[in-house]
XYZ file of C-alpha atoms in Angstrom:
267
model
C 0.230 -0.339 0.040
C 1.584 3.216 -0.232
C 1.462 5.948 2.703
C 2.453 8.580 1.057
C -0.652 10.677 1.742
C -0.852 9.631 5.594
C -0.863 12.123 8.403
C 2.613 11.303 10.676
C 0.303 10.504 13.441
C -0.662 7.457 11.712
C 2.670 5.781 10.117
C 4.557 6.329 13.489
C 1.417 4.470 14.864
C 1.587 2.314 12.584
C 5.430 1.629 12.654
C 5.209 1.256 16.342
C 2.476 -1.539 16.003
C 4.911 -3.779 13.933
C 7.929 -2.607 16.309
C 9.653 -1.528 13.143
C 12.549 0.467 15.422
C 11.795 4.121 13.506
C 10.915 6.372 16.054
C 10.498 10.480 14.714
C 12.133 9.443 11.134
C 11.055 11.848 8.424
C 6.752 10.541 6.848
C 8.607 9.614 3.162
C 11.050 7.712 5.577
C 8.091 5.878 6.762
C 5.815 5.942 4.648
C 8.709 2.960 2.641
C 9.376 1.716 5.262
C 5.450 0.198 6.501
C 5.352 -0.552 2.121
C 8.833 -2.326 2.322
C 7.428 -4.537 4.958
C 4.024 -5.391 3.364
C 6.117 -5.837 0.294
C 8.259 -8.540 2.744
C 5.464 -10.055 5.158
C 2.524 -9.300 2.953
C -0.723 -9.644 4.213
C 1.203 -10.895 8.214
C 2.225 -7.329 8.163
C -1.044 -5.939 7.732
C -2.967 -7.889 10.291
C -3.326 -6.713 13.574
C -5.643 -9.677 14.915
C -7.361 -12.796 13.813
C -10.129 -14.943 15.760
C -11.711 -18.549 14.951
C -15.222 -18.244 14.957
C -15.312 -21.891 14.231
C -18.451 -22.680 11.805
C -19.159 -19.048 11.889
C -21.404 -17.313 8.579
C -20.982 -13.930 6.895
C -23.768 -12.143 8.620
C -23.722 -10.174 4.820
C -23.871 -11.918 1.434
C -23.711 -10.873 -2.585
C -27.179 -13.065 -3.806
C -25.750 -12.787 -6.701
C -22.734 -14.521 -5.803
C -25.260 -17.201 -3.738
C -26.423 -18.050 -7.062
C -23.879 -18.296 -9.166
C -21.184 -20.127 -6.527
C -23.868 -21.856 -3.957
C -24.985 -21.245 -1.326
C -22.557 -21.342 1.500
C -21.028 -23.946 3.708
C -19.574 -24.792 7.002
C -15.924 -25.183 6.997
C -15.641 -28.465 8.544
C -16.988 -29.476 5.423
C -13.465 -29.160 4.071
C -12.247 -31.783 7.000
C -10.068 -33.915 5.413
C -10.451 -33.607 1.583
C -7.580 -34.371 -0.444
C -6.204 -31.174 -2.979
C -5.697 -32.003 -6.095
C -5.951 -29.152 -7.922
C -6.921 -25.397 -8.138
C -7.513 -21.713 -9.388
C -7.734 -18.856 -8.863
C -8.462 -15.068 -9.832
C -9.120 -15.728 -13.546
C -12.169 -14.826 -14.213
C -14.158 -13.896 -10.598
C -12.280 -13.135 -7.643
C -11.943 -17.191 -6.203
C -10.151 -19.575 -5.248
C -11.751 -23.100 -6.493
C -10.775 -26.792 -4.880
C -10.605 -29.616 -6.510
C -11.004 -32.694 -4.522
C -9.792 -36.236 -3.973
C -13.283 -37.378 -3.908
C -14.460 -35.843 -6.910
C -15.836 -32.534 -5.077
C -14.951 -28.970 -5.428
C -15.829 -25.961 -3.676
C -15.794 -21.721 -4.188
C -14.072 -20.146 -1.583
C -15.316 -16.326 -3.200
C -14.376 -13.056 -1.858
C -16.736 -10.593 -4.695
C -18.522 -9.012 -2.041
C -16.466 -5.590 -2.902
C -16.026 -4.611 -6.629
C -12.927 -5.308 -8.195
C -11.565 -7.770 -4.873
C -9.402 -9.860 -5.376
C -8.649 -13.363 -3.649
C -5.380 -13.720 -1.545
C -3.779 -16.290 0.602
C -1.087 -15.703 3.140
C 2.266 -16.944 1.986
C 2.416 -20.195 4.370
C -0.608 -21.537 2.637
C -0.062 -19.772 -0.740
C 3.826 -21.661 -0.956
C 1.920 -25.189 0.292
C -0.707 -24.767 -3.044
C 1.872 -24.507 -4.778
C 3.444 -28.557 -4.888
C 0.303 -28.689 -6.707
C -1.007 -28.443 -10.330
C -2.664 -24.889 -10.247
C -4.284 -22.211 -12.334
C -3.813 -18.177 -10.423
C -4.003 -15.314 -13.177
C -4.572 -16.838 -16.125
C -1.420 -19.360 -15.343
C -1.281 -23.497 -15.474
C 1.350 -24.142 -13.703
C 2.012 -28.010 -13.301
C 2.857 -29.702 -10.235
C 6.306 -30.320 -8.785
C 5.972 -33.446 -8.842
C 6.195 -36.268 -11.555
C 3.125 -37.965 -12.485
C 4.254 -41.580 -10.707
C 3.545 -39.229 -7.784
C 0.574 -37.651 -8.204
C -2.336 -40.224 -8.416
C -5.466 -41.269 -5.628
C -3.542 -41.044 -2.442
C -1.442 -37.964 -2.407
C -3.515 -34.667 -2.066
C -3.339 -32.509 -0.342
C -5.142 -33.423 3.012
C -7.382 -30.622 4.734
C -6.461 -30.958 8.280
C -8.660 -28.248 9.924
C -11.005 -26.127 8.114
C -12.024 -22.119 10.099
C -13.537 -19.290 9.658
C -12.544 -16.408 11.052
C -12.617 -12.674 11.907
C -9.527 -10.243 10.584
C -8.964 -6.969 11.548
C -6.308 -5.820 9.181
C -5.303 -1.966 8.272
C -7.060 -0.209 5.453
C -5.918 3.265 3.508
C -9.054 4.816 3.299
C -9.576 8.268 1.954
C -9.711 11.231 4.651
C -13.269 13.757 4.369
C -11.735 17.327 3.208
C -13.844 18.430 6.725
C -11.513 16.656 8.466
C -8.503 17.664 6.756
C -8.711 21.753 7.796
C -6.998 20.964 10.725
C -3.837 21.370 8.352
C -1.723 23.157 6.751
C -2.385 23.198 3.075
C 1.078 21.976 2.573
C 1.026 19.451 4.781
C -2.242 17.917 4.294
C -2.650 14.231 4.422
C -5.794 12.713 2.210
C -5.567 8.743 3.305
C -5.602 7.737 7.286
C -4.447 4.415 8.054
C -7.326 2.841 9.958
C -8.447 -0.614 10.923
C -11.516 -3.088 9.061
C -12.776 -6.825 10.617
C -13.275 -8.464 7.470
C -14.071 -12.807 7.171
C -12.061 -15.018 6.672
C -11.039 -18.478 5.486
C -8.267 -20.322 7.604
C -6.966 -24.031 6.665
C -4.120 -26.249 7.846
C -2.953 -28.343 4.939
C -1.151 -32.089 6.677
C 3.210 -30.673 6.620
C 1.422 -27.376 8.516
C 1.993 -26.637 11.466
C -0.474 -23.679 12.017
C -4.053 -22.711 10.301
C -2.727 -20.083 6.808
C -6.177 -18.034 5.737
C -7.932 -16.809 2.097
C -9.113 -12.772 2.499
C -9.805 -10.640 -0.251
C -8.937 -7.476 -0.393
C -9.594 -4.140 -3.770
C -6.689 -3.463 -5.880
C -6.701 -0.131 -5.957
C -6.566 1.509 -2.616
C -7.162 3.916 -0.279
C -10.976 3.356 -0.624
C -14.054 3.407 1.454
C -14.045 -1.013 1.996
C -11.013 -2.198 1.271
C -11.424 -5.204 2.692
C -13.833 -7.809 1.268
C -15.171 -10.887 3.161
C -14.986 -14.451 2.274
C -17.090 -17.349 2.354
C -16.836 -21.091 1.247
C -19.537 -21.966 -1.366
C -20.705 -24.982 -3.353
C -19.147 -27.638 -2.499
C -20.636 -30.226 -5.320
C -19.605 -33.861 -7.063
C -20.316 -32.214 -11.098
C -17.160 -30.193 -12.227
C -14.191 -32.049 -13.177
C -10.657 -31.562 -12.455
C -8.930 -28.598 -15.185
C -6.522 -31.292 -17.418
C -3.335 -29.902 -17.628
C -1.817 -32.502 -18.680
C -3.270 -33.152 -22.380
C -1.171 -35.082 -24.793
C -0.711 -33.440 -27.414
C 0.041 -29.490 -25.243
C 2.047 -31.600 -22.474
C 3.632 -29.260 -19.889
C 6.309 -30.325 -18.042
C 6.320 -30.669 -14.713
C 6.782 -26.575 -12.409
C 6.544 -25.275 -16.019
C 4.125 -22.417 -16.648
C 1.552 -21.809 -19.694
C -0.747 -19.021 -19.973
C -4.182 -20.155 -20.389
C -5.944 -16.585 -20.543
C -4.760 -13.946 -21.424
C -6.111 -10.703 -19.063
C -3.866 -7.648 -20.652
C -5.368 -6.163 -23.644
C -4.755 -6.805 -26.691
C -4.987 -3.420 -28.328
C -1.728 -2.126 -28.797
C -1.291 1.675 -30.238
C 0.124 2.001 -33.874
C 3.282 4.281 -32.155
């Protein structure tokens, strides 16, 4: 996130919360330190706390997405399912998990416009061992074909719904900014938002890691979007990335969806 337009009081408070050890530094240095910490630690840097809610279901649900992806299901229904493939953020702000049992589920984060699903780093690192599609690019499993058959999916050992409090950059209303001079008047503030996340612990992980959703462009009135588990079903086939005519080597990538504009300007 870009912190340069925040009040210096907010920057000091956030630097102290993260224990970065940068007291009484200029605004630019504090802003760069926070941005670097975001880059290095990801969602761990912006998380204030995460409180497990067990089988909690979000009170606010996008009914359009309920019709599209299915009704909300409880987290404990995913326990002991084995992930063999997943797709994320190709067309929608969702992550779809495909299981060895033949079932699949969609974790939907699209309550806010321009939201995107994200993963805590520990979960993302573990999931990349599996064949997957992310942002329109397919990556084959690092495991050789002889070790990627039945019985080798990544087992979900724990699944929960949680409420996470995260920092968010929100616009400052002009009336609230009048106490600053025009020269140093800030335009954004560091606030906190509470949002629903899905926690998963795979076999081999020592703790839960979380799936969350965040808008792409900040500052915004609402930055973090609630996520929910939806559409646990058995009628969606697993995408095939091992077509004989177009094989993908273990660990190799291939673009399947071009998300950027194909229109180029004449120079």
